[in-house]
Coordinates of C-alpha atoms in Angstrom, one line a residue:
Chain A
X1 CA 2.2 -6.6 -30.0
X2 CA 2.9 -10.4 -29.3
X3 CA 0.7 -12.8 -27.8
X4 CA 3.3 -13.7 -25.2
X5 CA 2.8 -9.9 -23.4
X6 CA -1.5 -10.2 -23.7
X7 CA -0.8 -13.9 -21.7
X8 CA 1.2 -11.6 -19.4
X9 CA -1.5 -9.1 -19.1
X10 CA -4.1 -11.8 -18.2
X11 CA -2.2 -13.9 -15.7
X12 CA -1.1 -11.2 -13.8
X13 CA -4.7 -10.4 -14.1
X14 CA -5.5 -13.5 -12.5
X15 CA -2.3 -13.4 -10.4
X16 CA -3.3 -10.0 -8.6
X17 CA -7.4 -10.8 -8.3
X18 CA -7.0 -13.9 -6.0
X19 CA -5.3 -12.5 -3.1
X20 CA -7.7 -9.7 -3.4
X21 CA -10.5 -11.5 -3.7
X22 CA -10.7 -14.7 -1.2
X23 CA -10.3 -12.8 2.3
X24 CA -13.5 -11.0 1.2
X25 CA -15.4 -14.0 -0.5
X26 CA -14.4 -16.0 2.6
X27 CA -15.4 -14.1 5.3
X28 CA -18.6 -11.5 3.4
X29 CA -21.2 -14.2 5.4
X30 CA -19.1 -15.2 8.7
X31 CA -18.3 -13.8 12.0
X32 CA -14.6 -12.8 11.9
X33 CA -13.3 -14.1 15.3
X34 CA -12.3 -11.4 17.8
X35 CA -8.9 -12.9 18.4
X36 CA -8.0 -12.6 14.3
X37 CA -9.6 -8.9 14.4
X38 CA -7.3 -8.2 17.3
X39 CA -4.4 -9.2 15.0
X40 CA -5.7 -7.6 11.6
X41 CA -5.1 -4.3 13.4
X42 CA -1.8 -4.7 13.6
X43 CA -2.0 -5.3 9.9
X44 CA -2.2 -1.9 8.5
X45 CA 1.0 -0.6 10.7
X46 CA 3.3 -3.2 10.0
X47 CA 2.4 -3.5 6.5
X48 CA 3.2 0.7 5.9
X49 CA 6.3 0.2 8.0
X50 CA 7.4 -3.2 6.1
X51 CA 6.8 -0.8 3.1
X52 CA 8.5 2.2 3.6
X53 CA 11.6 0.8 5.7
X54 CA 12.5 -1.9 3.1
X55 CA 12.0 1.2 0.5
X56 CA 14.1 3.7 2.4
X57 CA 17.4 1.9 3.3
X58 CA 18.1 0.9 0.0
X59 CA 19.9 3.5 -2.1
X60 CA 20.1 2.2 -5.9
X61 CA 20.2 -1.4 -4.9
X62 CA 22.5 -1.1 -1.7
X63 CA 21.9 -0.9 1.9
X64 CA 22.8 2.4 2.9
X65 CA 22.4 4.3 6.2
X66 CA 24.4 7.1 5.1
X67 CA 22.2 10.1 4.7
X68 CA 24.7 11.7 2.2
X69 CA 24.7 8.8 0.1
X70 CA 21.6 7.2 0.7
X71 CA 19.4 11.0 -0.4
X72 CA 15.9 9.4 0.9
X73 CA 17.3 9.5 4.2
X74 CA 16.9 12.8 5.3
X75 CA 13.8 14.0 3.1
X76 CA 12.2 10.5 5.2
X77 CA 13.0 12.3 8.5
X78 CA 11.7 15.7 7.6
X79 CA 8.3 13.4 6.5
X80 CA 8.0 11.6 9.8
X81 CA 8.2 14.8 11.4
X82 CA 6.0 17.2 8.9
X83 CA 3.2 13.8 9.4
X84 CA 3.6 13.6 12.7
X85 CA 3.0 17.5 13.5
X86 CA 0.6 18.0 10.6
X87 CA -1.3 14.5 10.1
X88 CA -1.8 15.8 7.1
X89 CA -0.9 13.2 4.0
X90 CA -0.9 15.7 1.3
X91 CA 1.2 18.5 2.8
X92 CA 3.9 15.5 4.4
X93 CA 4.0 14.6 0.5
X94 CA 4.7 17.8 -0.9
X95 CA 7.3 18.5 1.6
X96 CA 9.0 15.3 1.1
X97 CA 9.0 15.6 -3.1
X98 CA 10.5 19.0 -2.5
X99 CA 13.3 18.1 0.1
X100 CA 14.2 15.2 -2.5
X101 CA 14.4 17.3 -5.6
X102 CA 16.4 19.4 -3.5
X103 CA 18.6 16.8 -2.1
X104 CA 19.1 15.4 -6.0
X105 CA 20.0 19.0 -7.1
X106 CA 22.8 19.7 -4.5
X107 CA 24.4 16.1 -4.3
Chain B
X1 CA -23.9 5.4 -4.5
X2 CA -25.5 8.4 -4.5
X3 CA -23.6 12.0 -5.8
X4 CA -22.6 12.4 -1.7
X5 CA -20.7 9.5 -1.6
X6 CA -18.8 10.4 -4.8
X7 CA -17.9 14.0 -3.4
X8 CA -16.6 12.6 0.0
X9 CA -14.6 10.1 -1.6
X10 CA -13.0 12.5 -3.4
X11 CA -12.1 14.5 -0.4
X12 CA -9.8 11.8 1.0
X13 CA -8.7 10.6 -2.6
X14 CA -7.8 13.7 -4.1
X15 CA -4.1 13.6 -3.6
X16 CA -3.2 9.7 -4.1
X17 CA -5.5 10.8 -7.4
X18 CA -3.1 13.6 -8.0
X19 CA -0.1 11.5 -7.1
X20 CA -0.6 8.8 -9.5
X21 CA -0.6 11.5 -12.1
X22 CA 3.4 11.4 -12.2
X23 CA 3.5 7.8 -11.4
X24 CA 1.0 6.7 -14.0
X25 CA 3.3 8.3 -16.3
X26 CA 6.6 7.0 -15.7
X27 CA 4.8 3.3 -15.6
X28 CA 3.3 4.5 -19.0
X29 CA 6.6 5.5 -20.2
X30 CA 8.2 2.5 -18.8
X31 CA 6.0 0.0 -20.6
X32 CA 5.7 2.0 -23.7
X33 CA 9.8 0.9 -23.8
X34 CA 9.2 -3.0 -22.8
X35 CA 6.8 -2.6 -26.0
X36 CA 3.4 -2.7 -24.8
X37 CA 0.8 -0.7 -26.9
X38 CA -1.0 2.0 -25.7
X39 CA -4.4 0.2 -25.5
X40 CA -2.6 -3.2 -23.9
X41 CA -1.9 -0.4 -21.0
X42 CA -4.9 0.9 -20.7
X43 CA -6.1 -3.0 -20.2
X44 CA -3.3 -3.6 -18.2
X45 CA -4.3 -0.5 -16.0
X46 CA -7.9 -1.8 -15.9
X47 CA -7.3 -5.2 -14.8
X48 CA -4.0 -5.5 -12.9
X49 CA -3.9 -2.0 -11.2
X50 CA -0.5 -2.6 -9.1
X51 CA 1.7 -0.1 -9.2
X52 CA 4.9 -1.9 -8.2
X53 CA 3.7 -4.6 -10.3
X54 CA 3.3 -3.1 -13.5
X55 CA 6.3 -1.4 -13.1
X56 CA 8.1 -4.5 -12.5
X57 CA 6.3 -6.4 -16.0
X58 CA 8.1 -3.6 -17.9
X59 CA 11.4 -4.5 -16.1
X60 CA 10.7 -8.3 -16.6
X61 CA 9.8 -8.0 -20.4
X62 CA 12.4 -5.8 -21.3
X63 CA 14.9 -8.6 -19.6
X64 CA 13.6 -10.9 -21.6
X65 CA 11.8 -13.1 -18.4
X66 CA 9.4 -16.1 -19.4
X67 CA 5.4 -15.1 -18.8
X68 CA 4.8 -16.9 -16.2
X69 CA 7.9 -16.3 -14.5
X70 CA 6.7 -12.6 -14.9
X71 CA 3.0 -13.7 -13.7
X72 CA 4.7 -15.8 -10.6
X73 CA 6.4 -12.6 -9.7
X74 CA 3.8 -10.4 -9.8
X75 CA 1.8 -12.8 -7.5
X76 CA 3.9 -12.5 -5.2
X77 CA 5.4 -8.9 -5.1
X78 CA 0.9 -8.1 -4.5
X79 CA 0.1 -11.2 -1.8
X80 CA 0.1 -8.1 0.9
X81 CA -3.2 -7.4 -0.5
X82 CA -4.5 -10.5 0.9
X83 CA -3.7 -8.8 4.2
X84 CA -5.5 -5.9 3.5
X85 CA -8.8 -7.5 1.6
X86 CA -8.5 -9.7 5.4
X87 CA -8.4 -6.0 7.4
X88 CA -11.4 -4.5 4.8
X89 CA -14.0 -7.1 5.2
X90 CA -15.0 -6.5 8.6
X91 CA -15.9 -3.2 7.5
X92 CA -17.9 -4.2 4.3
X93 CA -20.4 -6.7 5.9
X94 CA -23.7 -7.6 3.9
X95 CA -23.2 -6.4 0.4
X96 CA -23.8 -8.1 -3.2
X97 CA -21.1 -10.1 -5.0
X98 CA -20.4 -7.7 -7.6
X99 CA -19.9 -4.7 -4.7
X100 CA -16.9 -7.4 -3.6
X101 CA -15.4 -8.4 -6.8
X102 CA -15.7 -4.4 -7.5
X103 CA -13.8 -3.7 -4.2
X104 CA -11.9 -6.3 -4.1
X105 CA -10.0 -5.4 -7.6
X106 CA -9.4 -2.2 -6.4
X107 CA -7.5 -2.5 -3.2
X108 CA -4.2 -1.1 -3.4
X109 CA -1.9 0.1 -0.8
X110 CA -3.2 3.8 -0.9
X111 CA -6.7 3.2 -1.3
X112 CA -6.2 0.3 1.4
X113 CA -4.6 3.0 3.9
X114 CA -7.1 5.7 3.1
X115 CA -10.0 3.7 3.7
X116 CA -8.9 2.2 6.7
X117 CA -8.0 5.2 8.3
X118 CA -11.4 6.7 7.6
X119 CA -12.9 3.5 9.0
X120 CA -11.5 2.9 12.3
X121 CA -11.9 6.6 12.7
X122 CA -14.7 8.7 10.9
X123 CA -18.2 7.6 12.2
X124 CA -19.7 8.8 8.6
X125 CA -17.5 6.6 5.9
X126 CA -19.8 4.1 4.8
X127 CA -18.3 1.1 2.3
X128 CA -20.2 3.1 -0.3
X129 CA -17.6 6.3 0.2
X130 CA -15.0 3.3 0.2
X131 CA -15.7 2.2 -2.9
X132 CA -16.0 5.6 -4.5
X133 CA -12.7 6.2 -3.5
X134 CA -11.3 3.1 -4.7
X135 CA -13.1 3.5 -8.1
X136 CA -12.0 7.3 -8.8
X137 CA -8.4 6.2 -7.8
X138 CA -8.4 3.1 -10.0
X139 CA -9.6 5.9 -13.0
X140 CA -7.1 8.0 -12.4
X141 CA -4.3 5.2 -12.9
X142 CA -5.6 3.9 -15.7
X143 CA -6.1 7.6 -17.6
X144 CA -2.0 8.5 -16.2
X145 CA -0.3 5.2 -17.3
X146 CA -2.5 5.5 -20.8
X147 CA -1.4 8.6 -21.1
X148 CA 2.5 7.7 -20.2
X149 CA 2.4 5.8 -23.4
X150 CA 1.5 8.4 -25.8
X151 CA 4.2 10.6 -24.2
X152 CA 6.5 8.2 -24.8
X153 CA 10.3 8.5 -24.5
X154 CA 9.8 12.2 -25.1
X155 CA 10.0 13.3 -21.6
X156 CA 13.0 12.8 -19.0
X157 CA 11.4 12.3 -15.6
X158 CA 13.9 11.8 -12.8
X159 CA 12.8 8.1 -11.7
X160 CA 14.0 8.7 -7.7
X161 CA 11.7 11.8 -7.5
X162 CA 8.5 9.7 -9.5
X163 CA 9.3 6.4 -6.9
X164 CA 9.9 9.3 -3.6
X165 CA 6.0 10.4 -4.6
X166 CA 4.7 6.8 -2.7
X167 CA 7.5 6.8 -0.3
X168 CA 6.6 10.1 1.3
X169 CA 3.4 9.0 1.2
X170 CA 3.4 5.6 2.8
X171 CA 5.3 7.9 5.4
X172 CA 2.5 9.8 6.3
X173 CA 0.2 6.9 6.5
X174 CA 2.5 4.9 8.6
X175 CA 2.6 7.8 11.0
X176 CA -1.4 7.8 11.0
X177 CA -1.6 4.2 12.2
X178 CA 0.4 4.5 15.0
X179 CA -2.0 4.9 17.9
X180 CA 0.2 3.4 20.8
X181 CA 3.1 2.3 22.4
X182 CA 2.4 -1.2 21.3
X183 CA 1.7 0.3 17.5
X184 CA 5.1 1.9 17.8
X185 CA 7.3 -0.9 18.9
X186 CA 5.0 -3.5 16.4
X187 CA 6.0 -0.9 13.6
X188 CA 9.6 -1.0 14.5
X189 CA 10.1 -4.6 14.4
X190 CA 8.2 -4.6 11.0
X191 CA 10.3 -2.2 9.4
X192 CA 13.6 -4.1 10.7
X193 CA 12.2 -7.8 9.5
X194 CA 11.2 -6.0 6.0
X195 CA 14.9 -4.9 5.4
X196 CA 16.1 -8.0 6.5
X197 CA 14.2 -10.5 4.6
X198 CA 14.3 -8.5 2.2
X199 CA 18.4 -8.7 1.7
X200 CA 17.5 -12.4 2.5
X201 CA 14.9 -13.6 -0.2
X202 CA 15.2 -10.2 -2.7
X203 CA 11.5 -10.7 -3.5
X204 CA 8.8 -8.6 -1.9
X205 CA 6.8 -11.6 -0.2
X206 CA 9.4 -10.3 2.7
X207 CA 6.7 -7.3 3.1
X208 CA 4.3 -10.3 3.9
X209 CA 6.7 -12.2 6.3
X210 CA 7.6 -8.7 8.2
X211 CA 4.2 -8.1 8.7
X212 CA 2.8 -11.3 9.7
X213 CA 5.2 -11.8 12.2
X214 CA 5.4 -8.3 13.6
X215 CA 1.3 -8.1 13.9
X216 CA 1.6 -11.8 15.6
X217 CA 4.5 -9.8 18.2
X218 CA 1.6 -6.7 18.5
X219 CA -1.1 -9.4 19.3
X220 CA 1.1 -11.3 21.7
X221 CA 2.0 -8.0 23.6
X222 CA -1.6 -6.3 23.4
X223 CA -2.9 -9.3 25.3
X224 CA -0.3 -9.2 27.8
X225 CA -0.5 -5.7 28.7
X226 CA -4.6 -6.4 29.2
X227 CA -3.7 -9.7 31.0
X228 CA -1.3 -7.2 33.5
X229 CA -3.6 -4.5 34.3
X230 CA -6.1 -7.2 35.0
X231 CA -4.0 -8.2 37.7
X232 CA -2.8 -5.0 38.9
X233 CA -6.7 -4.0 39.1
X234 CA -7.5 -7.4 41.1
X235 CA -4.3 -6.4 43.1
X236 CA -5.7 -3.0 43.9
X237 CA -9.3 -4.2 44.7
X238 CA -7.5 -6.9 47.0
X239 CA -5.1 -4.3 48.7
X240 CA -8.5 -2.2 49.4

């Protein structure tokens, strides 16, 4: 294996530690205002959402909102729904693999 | 951490553990084919531990991209873990350097989701159980990817079912955090700025944009629903 991909290895190293790293060395010994608490809750919705939407509409490459081309579309729905009735992350997941096997199979 | 704290980690890690299985794989297979060896994996694994992100170096290398255009990438595709180390700390208060640098290397979006959850609403998680769950679901990406390279090109996993896997999952945990009206509409807005900045910039640091703005929207509207019913109780208290 070249050097190039080990430089690769280690940067990215580097590259993935430091975002990780400085919220927690930066605030381990001080008082995180109230106000900036009050907005980090918002942090784990909008990240999940920001996640799964810009995931979910794209459909090899392409914005699609077509469920019969776009096959995430409706196993997504059936997951909202199975999560929302069950909280339960293992049993949404299971449910969703399935409905997108399924979905590959017949389209 | 004591052989409790291993056990109830486990509990709530089980099934990213069991979902990385597949995942680990197909990134294993995937860099196995940009020609990384099986140990360079296994080191990969260890240090860089980003899913997206390793997926993408295979996609890079195999395209022939400069290093540290691949390293620039990277950097960015994984900023929303400065986000998430942010939403952690106030929940890991008072412990040694090596607990953060520990922790810190093993944030991810589905040990970040898990552990938050269990923070904000099991009395019991400690950051011990937090960290156990971190380290056992680090382990088990490391041993799948490894493993996804001595498999090699042998196996024919359909890639939209192996990418679905975090999808349905991120589902679920998107669902869990929504705890009000304001949680709903914040999500909402999130989810419409990610697609469009993402068509805009085609890089993920639009995950970071969406989600900076749309928590600054939620903040902006929790305090004025507090600011309203304070007045509506100083009406009612006046109209008595």
């Amino acid at each position: 294996m070249t050097t190039e991909k080990w430089i690769i290895i280690f940067g990215a190293a580097i590259a993935t530690f430091i975002p990780r790293i400085i919220p927690m060395l930066f605030f381990k010994n001080k008082e995180i205002p109230p106000s900036l608490t009050k907005w980090l809750s918002f942090i784990p919705v909008t990240i999940f959402s920001a996640l799964v939407f810009s995931d979910l509409v794209f459909w090899e490459n392409n914005l699609s909102f077509n469920p019969l081309v776009n096959l995430k579309i409706i196993p997504s729905l059936i997951v909202f729904f199975i999560a929302y009735k069950t909280k339960n992350i293992f049993i949404s997941m299971i449910i969703g693999i399935v409905a997108i096997a399924l979905m590959l199979l017949v389209f | 951490m004591s052989r409790k704290d291993w056990l109830a980690g486990f509990k709530k890690i089980v099934y990213v553990m069991l979902s990385y299985i597949p995942l680990g794989l197909a990134c294993g297979i995937a860099l196995d084919k940009a020609g990384f060896s099986p140990f360079s994996v296994m080191i990969m694994s260890l240090l860089v531990f980003a899913g997206a992100g390793q997926f993408m170096i295979a996609q890079l290398v195999s395209v022939g991209s400069s290093p540290i255009s691949i390293i620039v990438t990277i950097f960015f595709v994984n900023s929303r873990h400065l986000l998430m180390s942010s939403g952690l700390i106030q929940y890991l208060k008072g412990k040694s350097i090596g607990f953060y640098l520990l922790f810190a290397q093993t944030i991810v979006d589905e040990t970040f989701g898990t552990n938050i959850t269990q923070f904000t609403t099991n009395p019991d998680w400690t950051p011990s159980k937090a960290l156990t769950t971190n380290l056992l679901a680090h382990f088990s990406w490391i041993i799948s990817s490894f493993c996804g390279t001595l498999i090699g090109q042998n196996i024919n996993i359909s890639l939209t079912v192996v990418n679905y896997v975090l999808v349905a999952m991120f589902i679920a945990m998107l669902v869990e955090q929504v705890v009000s009206k304001v949680h709903l509409i914040v999500a909402i807005i999130s989810g419409i700025l990610a697609i469009i900045f993402k068509m805009l910039l085609q890089n993920n640091i639009s995950l970071v944009i969406a989600a900076v703005i749309a928590s600054t929207i939620g903040f902006i509207l929790s305090n004025k629903t507090q600011t309203d019913q304070k007045h509506n109780s100083l009406r009612g208290e006046h109209d008595n």
